[in-house]
PDB file of C-alpha atoms in Angstrom:
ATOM      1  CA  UNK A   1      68.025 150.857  64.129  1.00  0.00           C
ATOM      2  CA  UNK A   2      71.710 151.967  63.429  1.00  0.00           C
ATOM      3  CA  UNK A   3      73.234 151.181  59.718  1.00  0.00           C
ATOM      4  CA  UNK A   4      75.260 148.276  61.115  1.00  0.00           C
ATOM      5  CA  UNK A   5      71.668 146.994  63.040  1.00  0.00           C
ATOM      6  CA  UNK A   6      69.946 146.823  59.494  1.00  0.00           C
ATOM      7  CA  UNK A   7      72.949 145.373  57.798  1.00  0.00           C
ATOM      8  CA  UNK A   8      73.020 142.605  60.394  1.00  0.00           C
ATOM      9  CA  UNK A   9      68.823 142.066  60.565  1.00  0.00           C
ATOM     10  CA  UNK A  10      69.225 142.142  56.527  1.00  0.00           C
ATOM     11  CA  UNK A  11      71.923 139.511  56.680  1.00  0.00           C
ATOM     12  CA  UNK A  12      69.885 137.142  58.901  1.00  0.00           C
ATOM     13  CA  UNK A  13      66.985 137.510  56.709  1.00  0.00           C
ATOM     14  CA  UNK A  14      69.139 136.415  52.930  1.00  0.00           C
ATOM     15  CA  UNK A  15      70.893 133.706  55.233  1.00  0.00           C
ATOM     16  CA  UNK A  16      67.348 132.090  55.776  1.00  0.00           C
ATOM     17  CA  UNK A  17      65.875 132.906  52.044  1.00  0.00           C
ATOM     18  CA  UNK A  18      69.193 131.868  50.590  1.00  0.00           C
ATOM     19  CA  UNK A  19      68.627 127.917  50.290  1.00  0.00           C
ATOM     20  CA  UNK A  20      65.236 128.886  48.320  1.00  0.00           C
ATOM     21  CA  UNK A  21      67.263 130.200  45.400  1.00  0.00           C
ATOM     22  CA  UNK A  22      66.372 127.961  42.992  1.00  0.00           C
ATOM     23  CA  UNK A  23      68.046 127.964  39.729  1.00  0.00           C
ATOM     24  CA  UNK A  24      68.912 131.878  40.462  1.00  0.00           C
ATOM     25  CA  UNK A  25      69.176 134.600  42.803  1.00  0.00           C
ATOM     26  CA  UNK A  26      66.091 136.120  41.373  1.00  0.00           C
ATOM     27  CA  UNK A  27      63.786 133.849  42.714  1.00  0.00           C
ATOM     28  CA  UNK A  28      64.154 134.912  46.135  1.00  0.00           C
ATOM     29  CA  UNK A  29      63.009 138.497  45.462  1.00  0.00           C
ATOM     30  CA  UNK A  30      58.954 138.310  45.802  1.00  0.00           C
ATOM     31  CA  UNK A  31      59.681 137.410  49.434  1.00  0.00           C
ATOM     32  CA  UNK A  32      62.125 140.123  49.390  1.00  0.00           C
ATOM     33  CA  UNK A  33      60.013 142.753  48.291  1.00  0.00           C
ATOM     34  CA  UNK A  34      57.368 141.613  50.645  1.00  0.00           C
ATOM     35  CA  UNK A  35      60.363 141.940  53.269  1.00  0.00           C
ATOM     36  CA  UNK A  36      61.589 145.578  51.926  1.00  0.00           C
ATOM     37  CA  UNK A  37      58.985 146.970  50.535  1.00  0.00           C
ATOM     38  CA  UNK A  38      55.635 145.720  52.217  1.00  0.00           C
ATOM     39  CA  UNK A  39      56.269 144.665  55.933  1.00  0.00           C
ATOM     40  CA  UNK A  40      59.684 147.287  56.875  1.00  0.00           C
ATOM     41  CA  UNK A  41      58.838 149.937  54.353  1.00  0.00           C
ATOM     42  CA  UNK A  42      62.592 150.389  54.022  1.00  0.00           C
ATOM     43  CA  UNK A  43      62.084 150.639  50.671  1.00  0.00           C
ATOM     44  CA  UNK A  44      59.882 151.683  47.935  1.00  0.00           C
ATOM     45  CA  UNK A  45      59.058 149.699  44.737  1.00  0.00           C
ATOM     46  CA  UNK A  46      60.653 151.883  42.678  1.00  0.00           C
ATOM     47  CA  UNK A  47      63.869 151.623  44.556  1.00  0.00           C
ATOM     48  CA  UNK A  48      63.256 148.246  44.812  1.00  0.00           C
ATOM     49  CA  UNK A  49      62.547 147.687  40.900  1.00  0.00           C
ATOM     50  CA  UNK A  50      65.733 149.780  39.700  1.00  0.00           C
ATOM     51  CA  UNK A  51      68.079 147.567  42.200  1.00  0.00           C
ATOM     52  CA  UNK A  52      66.668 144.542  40.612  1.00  0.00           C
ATOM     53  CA  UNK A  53      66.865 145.754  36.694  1.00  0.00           C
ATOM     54  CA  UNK A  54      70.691 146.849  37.878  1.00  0.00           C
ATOM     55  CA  UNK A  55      71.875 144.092  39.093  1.00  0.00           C
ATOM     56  CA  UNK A  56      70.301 142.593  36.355  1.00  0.00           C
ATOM     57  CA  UNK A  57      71.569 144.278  33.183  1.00  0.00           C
ATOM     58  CA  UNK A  58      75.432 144.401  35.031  1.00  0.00           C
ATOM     59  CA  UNK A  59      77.662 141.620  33.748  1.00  0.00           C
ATOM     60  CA  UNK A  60      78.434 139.011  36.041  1.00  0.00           C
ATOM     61  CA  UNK A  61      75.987 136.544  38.039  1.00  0.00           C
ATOM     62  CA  UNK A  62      72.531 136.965  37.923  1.00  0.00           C
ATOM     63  CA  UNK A  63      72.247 137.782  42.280  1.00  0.00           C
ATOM     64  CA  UNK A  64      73.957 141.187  41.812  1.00  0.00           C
ATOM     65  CA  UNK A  65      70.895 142.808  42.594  1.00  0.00           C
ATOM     66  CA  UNK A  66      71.453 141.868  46.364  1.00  0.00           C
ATOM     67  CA  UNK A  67      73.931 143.836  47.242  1.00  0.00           C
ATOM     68  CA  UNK A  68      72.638 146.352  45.758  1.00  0.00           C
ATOM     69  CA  UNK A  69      69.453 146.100  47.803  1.00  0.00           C
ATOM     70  CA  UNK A  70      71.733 145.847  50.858  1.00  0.00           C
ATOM     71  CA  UNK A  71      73.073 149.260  49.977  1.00  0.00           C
ATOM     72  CA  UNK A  72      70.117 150.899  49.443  1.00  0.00           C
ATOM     73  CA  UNK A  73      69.104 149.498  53.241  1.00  0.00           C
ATOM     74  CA  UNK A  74      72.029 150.150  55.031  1.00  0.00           C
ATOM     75  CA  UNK A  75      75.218 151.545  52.694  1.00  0.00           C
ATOM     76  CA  UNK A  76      78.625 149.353  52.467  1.00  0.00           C
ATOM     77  CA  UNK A  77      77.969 147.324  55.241  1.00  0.00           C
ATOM     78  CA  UNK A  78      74.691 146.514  53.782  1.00  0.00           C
ATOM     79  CA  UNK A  79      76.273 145.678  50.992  1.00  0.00           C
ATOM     80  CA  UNK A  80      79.116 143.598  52.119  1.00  0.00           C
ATOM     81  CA  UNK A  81      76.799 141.898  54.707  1.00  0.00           C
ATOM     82  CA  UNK A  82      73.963 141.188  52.575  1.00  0.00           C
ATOM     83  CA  UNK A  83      76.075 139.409  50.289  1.00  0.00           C
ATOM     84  CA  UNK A  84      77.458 137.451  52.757  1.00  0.00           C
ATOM     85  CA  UNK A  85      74.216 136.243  53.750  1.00  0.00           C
ATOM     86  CA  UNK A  86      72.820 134.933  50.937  1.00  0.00           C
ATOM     87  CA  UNK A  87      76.045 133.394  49.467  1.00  0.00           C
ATOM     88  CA  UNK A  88      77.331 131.571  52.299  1.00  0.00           C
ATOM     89  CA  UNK A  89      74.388 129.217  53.144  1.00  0.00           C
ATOM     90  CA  UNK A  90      73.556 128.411  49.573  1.00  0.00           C
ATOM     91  CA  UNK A  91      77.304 127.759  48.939  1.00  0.00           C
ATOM     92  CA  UNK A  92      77.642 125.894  51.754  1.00  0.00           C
ATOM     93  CA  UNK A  93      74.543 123.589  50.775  1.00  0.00           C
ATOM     94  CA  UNK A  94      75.821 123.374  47.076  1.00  0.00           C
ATOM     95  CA  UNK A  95      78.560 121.617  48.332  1.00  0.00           C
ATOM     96  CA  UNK A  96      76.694 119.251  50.199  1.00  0.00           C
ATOM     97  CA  UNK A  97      74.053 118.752  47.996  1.00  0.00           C
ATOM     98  CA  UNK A  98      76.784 118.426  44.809  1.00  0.00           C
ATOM     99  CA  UNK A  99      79.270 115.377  46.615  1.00  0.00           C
ATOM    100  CA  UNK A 100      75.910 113.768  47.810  1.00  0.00           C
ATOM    101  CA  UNK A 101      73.852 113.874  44.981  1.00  0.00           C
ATOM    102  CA  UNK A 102      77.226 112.504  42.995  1.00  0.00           C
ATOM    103  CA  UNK A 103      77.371 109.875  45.469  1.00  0.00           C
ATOM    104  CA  UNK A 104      74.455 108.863  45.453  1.00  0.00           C
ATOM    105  CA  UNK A 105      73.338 109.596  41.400  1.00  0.00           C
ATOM    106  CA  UNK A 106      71.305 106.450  41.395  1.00  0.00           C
ATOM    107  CA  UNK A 107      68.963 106.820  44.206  1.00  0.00           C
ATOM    108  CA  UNK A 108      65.714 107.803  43.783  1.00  0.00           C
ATOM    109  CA  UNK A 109      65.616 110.757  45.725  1.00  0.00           C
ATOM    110  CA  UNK A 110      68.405 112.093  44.003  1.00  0.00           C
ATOM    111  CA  UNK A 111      66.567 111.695  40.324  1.00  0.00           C
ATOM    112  CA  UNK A 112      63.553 112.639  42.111  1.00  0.00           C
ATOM    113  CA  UNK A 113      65.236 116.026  43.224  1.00  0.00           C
ATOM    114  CA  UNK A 114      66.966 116.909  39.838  1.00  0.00           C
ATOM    115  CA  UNK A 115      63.370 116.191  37.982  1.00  0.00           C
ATOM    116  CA  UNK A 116      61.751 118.699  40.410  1.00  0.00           C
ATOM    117  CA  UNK A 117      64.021 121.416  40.816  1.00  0.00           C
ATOM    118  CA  UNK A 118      63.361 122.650  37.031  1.00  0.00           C
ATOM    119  CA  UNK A 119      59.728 123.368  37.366  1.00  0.00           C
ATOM    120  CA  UNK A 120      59.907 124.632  40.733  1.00  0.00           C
ATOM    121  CA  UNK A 121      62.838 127.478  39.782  1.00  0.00           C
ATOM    122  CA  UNK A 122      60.457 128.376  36.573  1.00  0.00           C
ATOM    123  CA  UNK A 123      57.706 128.872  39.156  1.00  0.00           C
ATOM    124  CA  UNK A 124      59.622 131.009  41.246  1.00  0.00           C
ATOM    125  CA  UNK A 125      60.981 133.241  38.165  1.00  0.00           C
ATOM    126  CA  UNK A 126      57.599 133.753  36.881  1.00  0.00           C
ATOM    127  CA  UNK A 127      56.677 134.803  40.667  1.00  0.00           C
ATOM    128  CA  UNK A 128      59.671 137.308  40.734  1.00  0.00           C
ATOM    129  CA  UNK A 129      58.507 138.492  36.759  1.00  0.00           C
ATOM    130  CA  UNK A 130      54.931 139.191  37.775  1.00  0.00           C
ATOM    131  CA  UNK A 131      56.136 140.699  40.996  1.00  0.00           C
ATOM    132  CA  UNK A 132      58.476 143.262  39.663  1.00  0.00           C
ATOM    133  CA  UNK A 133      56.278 143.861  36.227  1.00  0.00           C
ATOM    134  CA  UNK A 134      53.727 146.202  37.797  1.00  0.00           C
ATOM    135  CA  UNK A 135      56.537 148.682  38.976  1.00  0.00           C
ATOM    136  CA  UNK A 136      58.596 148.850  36.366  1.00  0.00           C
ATOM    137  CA  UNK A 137      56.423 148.241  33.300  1.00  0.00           C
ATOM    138  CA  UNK A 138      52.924 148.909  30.764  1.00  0.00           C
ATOM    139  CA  UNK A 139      51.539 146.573  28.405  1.00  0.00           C
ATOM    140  CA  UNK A 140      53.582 147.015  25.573  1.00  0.00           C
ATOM    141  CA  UNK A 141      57.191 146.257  27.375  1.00  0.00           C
ATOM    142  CA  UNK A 142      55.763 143.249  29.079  1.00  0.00           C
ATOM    143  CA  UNK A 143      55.011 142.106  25.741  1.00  0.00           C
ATOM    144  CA  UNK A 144      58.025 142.696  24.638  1.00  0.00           C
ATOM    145  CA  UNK A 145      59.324 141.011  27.265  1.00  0.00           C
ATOM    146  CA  UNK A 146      56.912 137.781  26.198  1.00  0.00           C
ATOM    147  CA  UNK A 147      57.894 138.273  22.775  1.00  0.00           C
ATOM    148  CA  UNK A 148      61.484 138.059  22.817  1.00  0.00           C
ATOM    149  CA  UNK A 149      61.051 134.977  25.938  1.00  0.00           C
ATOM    150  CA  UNK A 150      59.056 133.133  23.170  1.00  0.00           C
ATOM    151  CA  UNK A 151      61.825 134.199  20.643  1.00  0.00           C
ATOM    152  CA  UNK A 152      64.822 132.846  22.572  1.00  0.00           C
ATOM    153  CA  UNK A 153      62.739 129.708  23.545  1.00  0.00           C
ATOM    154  CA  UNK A 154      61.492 128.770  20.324  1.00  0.00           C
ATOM    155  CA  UNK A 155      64.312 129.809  17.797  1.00  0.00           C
ATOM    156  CA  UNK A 156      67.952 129.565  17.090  1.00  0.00           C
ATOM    157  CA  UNK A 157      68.258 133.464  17.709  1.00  0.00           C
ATOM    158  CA  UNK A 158      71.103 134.675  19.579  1.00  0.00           C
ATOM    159  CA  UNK A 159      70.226 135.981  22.937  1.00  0.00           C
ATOM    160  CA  UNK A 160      72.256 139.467  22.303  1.00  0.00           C
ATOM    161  CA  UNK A 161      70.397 139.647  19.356  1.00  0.00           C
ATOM    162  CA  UNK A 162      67.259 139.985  20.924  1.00  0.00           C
ATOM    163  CA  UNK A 163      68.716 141.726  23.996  1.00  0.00           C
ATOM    164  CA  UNK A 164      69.622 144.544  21.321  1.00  0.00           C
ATOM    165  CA  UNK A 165      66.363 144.147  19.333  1.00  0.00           C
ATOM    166  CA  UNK A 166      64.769 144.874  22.856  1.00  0.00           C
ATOM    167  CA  UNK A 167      66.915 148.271  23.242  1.00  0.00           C
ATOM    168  CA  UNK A 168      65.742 149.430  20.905  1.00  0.00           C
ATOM    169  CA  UNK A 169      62.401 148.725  21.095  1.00  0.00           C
ATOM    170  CA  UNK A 170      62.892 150.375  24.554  1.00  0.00           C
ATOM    171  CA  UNK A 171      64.110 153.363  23.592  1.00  0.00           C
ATOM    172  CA  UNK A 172      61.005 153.946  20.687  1.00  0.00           C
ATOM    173  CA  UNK A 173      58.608 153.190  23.927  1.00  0.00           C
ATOM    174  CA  UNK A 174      59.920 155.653  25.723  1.00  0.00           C
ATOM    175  CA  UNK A 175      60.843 158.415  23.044  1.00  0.00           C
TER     176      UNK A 175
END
């Protein structure tokens, strides 16, 4: 396949996966390693697991990492395309799903919808955490990891706090 092939085949695929982000971008990326990494071999998990912690630790939204994978695929049309695939059908359905469910607020699908979504976007983060974990991480940083998720959960702490208390914790791992 040509650059512009796998840019197009990798836009088809996010346009599918895109109404299953739940809550977050992330969530869709156990089905796109098994896409990537397991059944194409266009990528390896370590390629896989740095575009992820990437678009990840950049500022901005949380679904970064997607064009990122797209480049690593199939360059700037990767990129560009991959993007457009996963925004444009989730947008699209926001919309919908927004006017309606403010429409219709009372309903009991609606409350039943709003109720489930939570748990269901949790599930699919911890699927994406234990996912990427192996190939990025030992023991000790995933319980750092635990440790400062229990921290921001259960305390008043400020989230950079912790994000900085984690660099550095980091950095004594791996020094």
């Amino acid at each position: 396949m040509t650059r512009l092939e796998l840019a197009l085949w990798l836009c088809a695929r996010l346009a599918l996966l895109s109404p299953l982000a739940l809550g977050a971008g992330i969530t869709i990326s156990p089905d796109l390693y098994r896409l990537l990494v397991i059944e194409t071999g266009l990528l390896d998990a370590s390629r896989f697991a740095a575009a992820i912690a990437l678009g990840q630790a950049a500022p901005g939204p949380n679904l970064l990492f997607v064009p990122l994978l797209g480049f690593e695929v199939a360059g700037l049309a990767g990129a560009l395309l991959a993007l457009a695939g996963f925004l444009l059908p989730s947008g699209g359905l926001v919309l919908i799903v927004a006017r309606l469910g403010a429409a219709h607020a009372t309903h009991p699908f609606v409350r039943a919808f709003r109720a489930g979504v939570p748990p269901v976007s949790l599930g699919l983060l911890l699927a994406a955490g234990w996912l990427i974990a192996p190939a990025t991480s030992d023991w000790p940083r995933l319980a750092l990891c635990a440790l400062a998720a229990l921290l921001s959960w259960r305390t008043r702490v400020h989230l950079l706090w912790l994000v900085l208390a984690g660099a550095l914790a980091g950095a004594a791992l791996a020094g």
